[in-house]
PDB file of C-alpha atoms in Angstrom:
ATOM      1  CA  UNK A  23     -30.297  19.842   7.296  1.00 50.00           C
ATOM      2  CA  UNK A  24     -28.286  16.997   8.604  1.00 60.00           C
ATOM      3  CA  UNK A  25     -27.026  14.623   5.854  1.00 68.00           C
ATOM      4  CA  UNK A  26     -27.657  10.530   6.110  1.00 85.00           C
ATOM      5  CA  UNK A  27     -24.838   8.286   6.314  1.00 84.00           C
ATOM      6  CA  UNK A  28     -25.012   7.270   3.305  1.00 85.00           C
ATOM      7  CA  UNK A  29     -24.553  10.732   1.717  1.00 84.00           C
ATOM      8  CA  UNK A  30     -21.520  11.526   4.438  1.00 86.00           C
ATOM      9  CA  UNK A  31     -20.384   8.469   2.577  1.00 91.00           C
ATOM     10  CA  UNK A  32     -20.659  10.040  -0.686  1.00 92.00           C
ATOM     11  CA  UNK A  33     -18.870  13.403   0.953  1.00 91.00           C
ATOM     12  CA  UNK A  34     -15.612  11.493   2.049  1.00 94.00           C
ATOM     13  CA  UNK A  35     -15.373   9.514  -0.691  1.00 95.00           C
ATOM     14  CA  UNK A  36     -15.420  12.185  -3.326  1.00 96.00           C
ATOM     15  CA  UNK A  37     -12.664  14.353  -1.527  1.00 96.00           C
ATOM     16  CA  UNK A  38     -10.621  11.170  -1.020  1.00 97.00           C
ATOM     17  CA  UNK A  39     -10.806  10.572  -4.533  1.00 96.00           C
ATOM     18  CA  UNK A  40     -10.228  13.794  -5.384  1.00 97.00           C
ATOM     19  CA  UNK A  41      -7.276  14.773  -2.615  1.00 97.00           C
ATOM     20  CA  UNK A  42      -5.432  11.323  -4.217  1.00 97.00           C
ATOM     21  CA  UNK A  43      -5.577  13.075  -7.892  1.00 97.00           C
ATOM     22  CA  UNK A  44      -4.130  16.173  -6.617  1.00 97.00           C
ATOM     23  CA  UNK A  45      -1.818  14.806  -3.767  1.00 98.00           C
ATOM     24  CA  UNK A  46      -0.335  12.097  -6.751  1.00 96.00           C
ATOM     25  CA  UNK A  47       0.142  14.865  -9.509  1.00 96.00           C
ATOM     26  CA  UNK A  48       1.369  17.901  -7.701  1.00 97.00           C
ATOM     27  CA  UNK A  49       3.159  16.078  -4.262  1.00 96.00           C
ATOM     28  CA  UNK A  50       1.922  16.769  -0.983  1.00 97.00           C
ATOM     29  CA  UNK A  51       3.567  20.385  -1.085  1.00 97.00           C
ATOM     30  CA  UNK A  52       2.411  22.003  -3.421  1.00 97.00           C
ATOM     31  CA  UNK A  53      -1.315  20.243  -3.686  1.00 97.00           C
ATOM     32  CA  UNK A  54      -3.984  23.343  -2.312  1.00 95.00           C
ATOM     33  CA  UNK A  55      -6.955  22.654  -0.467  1.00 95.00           C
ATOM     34  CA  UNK A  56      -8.767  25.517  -2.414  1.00 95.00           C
ATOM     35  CA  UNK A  57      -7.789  22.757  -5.537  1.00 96.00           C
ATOM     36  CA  UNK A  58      -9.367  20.019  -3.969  1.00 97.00           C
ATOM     37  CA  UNK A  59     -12.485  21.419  -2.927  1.00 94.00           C
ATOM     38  CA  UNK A  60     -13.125  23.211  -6.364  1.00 95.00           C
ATOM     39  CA  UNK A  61     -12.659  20.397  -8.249  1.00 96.00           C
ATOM     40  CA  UNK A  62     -14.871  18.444  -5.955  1.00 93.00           C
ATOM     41  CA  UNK A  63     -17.625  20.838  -5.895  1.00 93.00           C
ATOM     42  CA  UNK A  64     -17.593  20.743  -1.888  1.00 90.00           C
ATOM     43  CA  UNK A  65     -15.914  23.314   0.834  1.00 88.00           C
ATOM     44  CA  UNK A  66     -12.882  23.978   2.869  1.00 90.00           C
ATOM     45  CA  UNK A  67     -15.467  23.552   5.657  1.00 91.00           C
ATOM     46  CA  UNK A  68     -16.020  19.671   4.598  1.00 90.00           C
ATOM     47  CA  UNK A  69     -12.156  18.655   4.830  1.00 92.00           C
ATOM     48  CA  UNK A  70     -12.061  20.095   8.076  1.00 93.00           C
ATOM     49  CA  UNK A  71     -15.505  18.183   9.226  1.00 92.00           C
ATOM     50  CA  UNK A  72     -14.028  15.256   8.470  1.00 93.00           C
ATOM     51  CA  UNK A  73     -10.491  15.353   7.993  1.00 96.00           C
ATOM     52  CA  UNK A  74      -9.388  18.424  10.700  1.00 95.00           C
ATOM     53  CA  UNK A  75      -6.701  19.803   7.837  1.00 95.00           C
ATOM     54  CA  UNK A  76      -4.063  19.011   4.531  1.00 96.00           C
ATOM     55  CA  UNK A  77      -2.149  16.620   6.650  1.00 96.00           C
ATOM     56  CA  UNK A  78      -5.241  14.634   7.913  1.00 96.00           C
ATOM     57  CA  UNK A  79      -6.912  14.278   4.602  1.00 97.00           C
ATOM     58  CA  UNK A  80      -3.261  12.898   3.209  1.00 97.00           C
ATOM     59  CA  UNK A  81      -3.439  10.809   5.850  1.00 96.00           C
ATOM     60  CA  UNK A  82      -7.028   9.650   5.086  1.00 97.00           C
ATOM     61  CA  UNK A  83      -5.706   9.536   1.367  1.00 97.00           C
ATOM     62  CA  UNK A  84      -2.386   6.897   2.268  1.00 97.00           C
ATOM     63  CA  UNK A  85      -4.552   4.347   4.343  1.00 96.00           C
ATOM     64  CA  UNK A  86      -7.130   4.559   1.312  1.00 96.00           C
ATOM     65  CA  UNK A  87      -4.295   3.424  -1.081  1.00 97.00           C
ATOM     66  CA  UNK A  88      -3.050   0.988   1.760  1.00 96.00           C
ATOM     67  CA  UNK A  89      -6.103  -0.809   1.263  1.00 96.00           C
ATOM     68  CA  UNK A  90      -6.585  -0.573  -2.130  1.00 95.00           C
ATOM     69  CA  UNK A  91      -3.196  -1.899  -2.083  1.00 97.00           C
ATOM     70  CA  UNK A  92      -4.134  -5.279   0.516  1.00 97.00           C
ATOM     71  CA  UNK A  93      -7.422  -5.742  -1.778  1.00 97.00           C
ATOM     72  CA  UNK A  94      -4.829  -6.069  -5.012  1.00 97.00           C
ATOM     73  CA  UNK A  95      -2.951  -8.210  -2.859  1.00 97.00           C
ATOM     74  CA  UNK A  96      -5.527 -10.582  -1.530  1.00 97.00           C
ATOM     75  CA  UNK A  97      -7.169 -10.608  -5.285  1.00 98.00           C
ATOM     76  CA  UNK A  98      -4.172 -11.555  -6.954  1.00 98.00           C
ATOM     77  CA  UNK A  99      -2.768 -14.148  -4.646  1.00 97.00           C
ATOM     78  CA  UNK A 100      -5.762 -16.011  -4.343  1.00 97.00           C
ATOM     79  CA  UNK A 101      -6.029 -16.605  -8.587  1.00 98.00           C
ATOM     80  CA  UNK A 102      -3.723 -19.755  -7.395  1.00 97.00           C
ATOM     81  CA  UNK A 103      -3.978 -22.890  -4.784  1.00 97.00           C
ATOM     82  CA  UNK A 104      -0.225 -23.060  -4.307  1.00 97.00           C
ATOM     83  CA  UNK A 105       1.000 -21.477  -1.234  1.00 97.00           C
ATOM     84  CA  UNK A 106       4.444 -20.655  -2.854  1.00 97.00           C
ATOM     85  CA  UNK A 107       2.675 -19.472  -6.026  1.00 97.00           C
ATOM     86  CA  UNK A 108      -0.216 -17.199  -3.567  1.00 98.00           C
ATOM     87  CA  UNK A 109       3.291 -15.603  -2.020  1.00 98.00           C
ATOM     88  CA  UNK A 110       5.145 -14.959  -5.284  1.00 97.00           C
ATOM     89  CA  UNK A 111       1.770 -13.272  -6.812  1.00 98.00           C
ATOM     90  CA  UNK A 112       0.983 -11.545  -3.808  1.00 98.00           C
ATOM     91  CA  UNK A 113       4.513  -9.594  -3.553  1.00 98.00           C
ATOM     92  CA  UNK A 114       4.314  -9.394  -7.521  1.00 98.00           C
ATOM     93  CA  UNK A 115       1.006  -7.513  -6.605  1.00 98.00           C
ATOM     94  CA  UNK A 116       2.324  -5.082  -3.856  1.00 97.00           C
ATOM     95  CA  UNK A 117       5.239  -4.271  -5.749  1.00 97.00           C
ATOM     96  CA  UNK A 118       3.069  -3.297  -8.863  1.00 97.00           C
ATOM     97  CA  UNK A 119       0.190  -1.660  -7.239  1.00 96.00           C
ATOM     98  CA  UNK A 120       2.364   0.621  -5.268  1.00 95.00           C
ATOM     99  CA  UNK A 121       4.234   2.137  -8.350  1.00 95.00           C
ATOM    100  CA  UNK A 122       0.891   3.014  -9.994  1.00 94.00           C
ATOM    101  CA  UNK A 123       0.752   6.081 -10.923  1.00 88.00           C
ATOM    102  CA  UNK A 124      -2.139   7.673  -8.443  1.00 88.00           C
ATOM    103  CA  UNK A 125       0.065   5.868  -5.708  1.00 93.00           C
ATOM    104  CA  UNK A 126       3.557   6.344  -5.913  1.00 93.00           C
ATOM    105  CA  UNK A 127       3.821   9.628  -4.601  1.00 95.00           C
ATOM    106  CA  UNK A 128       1.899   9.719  -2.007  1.00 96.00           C
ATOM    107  CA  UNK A 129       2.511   5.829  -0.677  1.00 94.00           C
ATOM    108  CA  UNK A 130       6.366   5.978  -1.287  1.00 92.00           C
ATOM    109  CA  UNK A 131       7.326   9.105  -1.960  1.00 93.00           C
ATOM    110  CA  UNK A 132       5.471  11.823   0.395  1.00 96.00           C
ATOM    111  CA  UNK A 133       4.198   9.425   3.019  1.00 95.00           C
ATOM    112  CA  UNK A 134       6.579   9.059   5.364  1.00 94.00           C
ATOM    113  CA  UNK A 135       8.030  12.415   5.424  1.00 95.00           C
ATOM    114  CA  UNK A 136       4.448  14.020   5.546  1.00 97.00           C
ATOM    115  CA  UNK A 137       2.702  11.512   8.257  1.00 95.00           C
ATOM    116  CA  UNK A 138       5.606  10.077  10.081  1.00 94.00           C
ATOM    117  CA  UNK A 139       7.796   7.300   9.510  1.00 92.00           C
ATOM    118  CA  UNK A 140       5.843   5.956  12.488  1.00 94.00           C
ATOM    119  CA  UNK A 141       2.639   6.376  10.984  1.00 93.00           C
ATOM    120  CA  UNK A 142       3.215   5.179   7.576  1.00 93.00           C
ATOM    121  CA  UNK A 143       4.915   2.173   9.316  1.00 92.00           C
ATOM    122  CA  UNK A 144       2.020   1.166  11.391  1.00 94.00           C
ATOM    123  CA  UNK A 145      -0.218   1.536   8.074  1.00 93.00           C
ATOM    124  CA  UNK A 146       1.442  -0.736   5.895  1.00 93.00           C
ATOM    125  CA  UNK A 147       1.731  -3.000   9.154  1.00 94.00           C
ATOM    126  CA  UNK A 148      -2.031  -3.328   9.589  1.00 96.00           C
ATOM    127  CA  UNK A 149      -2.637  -3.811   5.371  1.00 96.00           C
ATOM    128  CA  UNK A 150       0.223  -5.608   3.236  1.00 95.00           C
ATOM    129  CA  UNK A 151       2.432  -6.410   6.158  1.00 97.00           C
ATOM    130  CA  UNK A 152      -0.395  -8.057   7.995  1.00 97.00           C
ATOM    131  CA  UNK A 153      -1.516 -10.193   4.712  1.00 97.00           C
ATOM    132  CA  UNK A 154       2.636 -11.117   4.521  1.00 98.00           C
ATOM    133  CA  UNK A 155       2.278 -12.354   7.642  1.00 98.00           C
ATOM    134  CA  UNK A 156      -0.391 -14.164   7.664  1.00 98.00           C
ATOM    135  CA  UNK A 157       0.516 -16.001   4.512  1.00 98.00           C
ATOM    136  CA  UNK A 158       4.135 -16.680   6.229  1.00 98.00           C
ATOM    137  CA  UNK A 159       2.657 -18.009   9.047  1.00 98.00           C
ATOM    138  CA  UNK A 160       0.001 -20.296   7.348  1.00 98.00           C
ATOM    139  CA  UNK A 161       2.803 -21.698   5.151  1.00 97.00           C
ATOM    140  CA  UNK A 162       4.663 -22.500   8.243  1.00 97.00           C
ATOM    141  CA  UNK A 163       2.139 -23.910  10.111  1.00 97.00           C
ATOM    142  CA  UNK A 164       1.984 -26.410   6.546  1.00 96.00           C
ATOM    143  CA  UNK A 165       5.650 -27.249   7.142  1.00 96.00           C
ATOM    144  CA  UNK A 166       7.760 -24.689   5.593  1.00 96.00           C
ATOM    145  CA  UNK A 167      10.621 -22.654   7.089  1.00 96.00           C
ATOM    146  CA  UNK A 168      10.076 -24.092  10.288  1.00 95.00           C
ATOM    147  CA  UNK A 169      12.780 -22.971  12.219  1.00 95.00           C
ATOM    148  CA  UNK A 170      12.686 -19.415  10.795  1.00 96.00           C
ATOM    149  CA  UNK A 171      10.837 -17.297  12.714  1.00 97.00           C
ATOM    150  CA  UNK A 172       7.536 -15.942  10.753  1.00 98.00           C
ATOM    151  CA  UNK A 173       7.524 -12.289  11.974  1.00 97.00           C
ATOM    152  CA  UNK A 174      11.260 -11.463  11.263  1.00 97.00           C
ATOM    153  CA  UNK A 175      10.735 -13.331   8.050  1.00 97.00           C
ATOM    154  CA  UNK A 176       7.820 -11.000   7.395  1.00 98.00           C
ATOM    155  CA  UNK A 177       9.854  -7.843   8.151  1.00 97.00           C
ATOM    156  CA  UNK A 178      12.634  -9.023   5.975  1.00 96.00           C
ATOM    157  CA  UNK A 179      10.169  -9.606   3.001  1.00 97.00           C
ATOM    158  CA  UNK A 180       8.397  -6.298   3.554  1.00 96.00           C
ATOM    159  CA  UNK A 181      11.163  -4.203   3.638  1.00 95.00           C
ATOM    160  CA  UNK A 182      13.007  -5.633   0.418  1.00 96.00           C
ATOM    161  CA  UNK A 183       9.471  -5.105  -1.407  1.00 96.00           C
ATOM    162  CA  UNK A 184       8.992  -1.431   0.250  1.00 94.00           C
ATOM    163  CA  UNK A 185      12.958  -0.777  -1.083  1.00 95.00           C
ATOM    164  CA  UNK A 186      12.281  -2.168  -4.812  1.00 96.00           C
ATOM    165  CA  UNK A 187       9.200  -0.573  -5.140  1.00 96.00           C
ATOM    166  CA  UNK A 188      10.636   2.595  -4.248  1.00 94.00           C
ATOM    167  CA  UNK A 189      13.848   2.344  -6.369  1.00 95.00           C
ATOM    168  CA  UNK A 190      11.453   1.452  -9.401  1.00 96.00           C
ATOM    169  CA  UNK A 191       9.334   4.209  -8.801  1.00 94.00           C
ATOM    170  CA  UNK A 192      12.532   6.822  -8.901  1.00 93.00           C
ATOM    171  CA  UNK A 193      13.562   5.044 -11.973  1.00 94.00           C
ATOM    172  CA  UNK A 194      10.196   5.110 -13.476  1.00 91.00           C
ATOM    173  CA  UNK A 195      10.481   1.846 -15.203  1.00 93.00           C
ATOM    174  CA  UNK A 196       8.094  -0.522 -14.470  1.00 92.00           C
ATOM    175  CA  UNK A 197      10.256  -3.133 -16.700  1.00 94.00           C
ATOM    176  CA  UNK A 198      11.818  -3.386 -13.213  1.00 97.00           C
ATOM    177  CA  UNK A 199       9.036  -5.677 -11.709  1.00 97.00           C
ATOM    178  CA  UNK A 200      10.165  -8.772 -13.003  1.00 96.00           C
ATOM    179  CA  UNK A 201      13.788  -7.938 -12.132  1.00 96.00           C
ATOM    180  CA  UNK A 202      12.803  -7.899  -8.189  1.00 96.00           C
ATOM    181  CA  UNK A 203      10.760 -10.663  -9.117  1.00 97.00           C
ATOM    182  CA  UNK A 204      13.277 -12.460 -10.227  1.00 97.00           C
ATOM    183  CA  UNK A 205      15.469 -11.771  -6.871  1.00 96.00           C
ATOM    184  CA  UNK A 206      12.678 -12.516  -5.041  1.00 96.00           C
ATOM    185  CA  UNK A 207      12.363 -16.060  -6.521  1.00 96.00           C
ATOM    186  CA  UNK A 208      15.628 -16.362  -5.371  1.00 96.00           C
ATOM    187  CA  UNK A 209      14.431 -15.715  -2.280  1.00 95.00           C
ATOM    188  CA  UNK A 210      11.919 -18.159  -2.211  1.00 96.00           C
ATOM    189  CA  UNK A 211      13.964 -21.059  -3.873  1.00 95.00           C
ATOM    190  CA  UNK A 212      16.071 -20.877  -0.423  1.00 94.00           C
ATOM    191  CA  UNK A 213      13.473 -20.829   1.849  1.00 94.00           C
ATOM    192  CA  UNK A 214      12.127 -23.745   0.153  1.00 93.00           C
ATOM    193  CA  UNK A 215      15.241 -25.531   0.841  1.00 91.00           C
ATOM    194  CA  UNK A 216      14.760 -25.026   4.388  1.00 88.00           C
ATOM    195  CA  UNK A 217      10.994 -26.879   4.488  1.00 78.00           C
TER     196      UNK A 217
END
């Protein structure tokens, strides 16, 4: 019996959601498909249907957290109407969101190594990165940084936030937020100078 859309859906979601537990607690390594599919009640059969293997259900499981990761993003920024505040909030937000707990080691830890630096590159290119950029570029186009150019700006940004958020999660202190934050202020305060 073929299943609707709706309950294909239902399928994906449940081993996503599933996969991220066991990719997050035991690392990409050492996480089993026969776990995953026990726990969510479904078959080997149904990971390869829709995800081929392991590596493309991790996959699946990084660009699920990418975008949880943009929706964090675009939710936090947009709590204030000033562009400088929407920027500060919005790294604040990627920097915090990527050290959760059901993230970390699969975003910053596994990813790369396990998909490709590549691949995880072009992920967090078409989710954060591409929110960085377009905030960048709107706050340009409003007068600020105007000789600076937007994409290496956004590069720049991304990487420093990729870097702390990786050093806090090895230190496993999330204390260390407001410490990049604070650096990043810095940040700001001179690009402001340049508007």
């Amino acid at each position: 019996m073929r299943k609707t859309k709706a309950e294909t859906e239902e399928t994906i979601q449940l081993l996503l959601e599933t996969a991220i537990k066991h990719f997050s607690k035991h690392g990409y390594a050492n996480a089993s498909l026969e776990g995953i599919v026990a726990e969510s009640g479904l078959t080997r059969g149904a990971v390869y249907h829709h995800f081929k293997n392991k590596k493309g259900l991790f996959l699946a499981c990084v660009e699920s957290i990418q975008k949880r990761i943009a929706d964090k993003i675009e939710q936090e920024a947009s709590t204030s109407p000033d562009q400088w505040e929407q920027l500060l909030l919005g790294c604040r937000a990627f920097i915090a969101t990527s050290i959760e707990q059901d993230h970390k080691q699969i975003i910053l830890m596994d990813g790369p190594a396990v998909i490709g630096w590549n691949d995880w590159r072009q992920l967090d290119a078409n989710y954060s990165m591409k929110l960085l950029y377009s905030q960048l570029d709107q706050m340009q186009q409003n007068g600020y940084f105007p000789t600076l150019s937007v994409e290496s700006l956004t590069h720049s940004l991304s990487g420093a936030m990729n870097e702390s958020a990786l050093w806090i999660a090895e230190q496993g202190n999330r204390d260390l937020i407001e410490e990049s934050m604070d650096v990043l202020r810095v940040y700001f305060e001179g690009l402001k100078k340049l508007s």
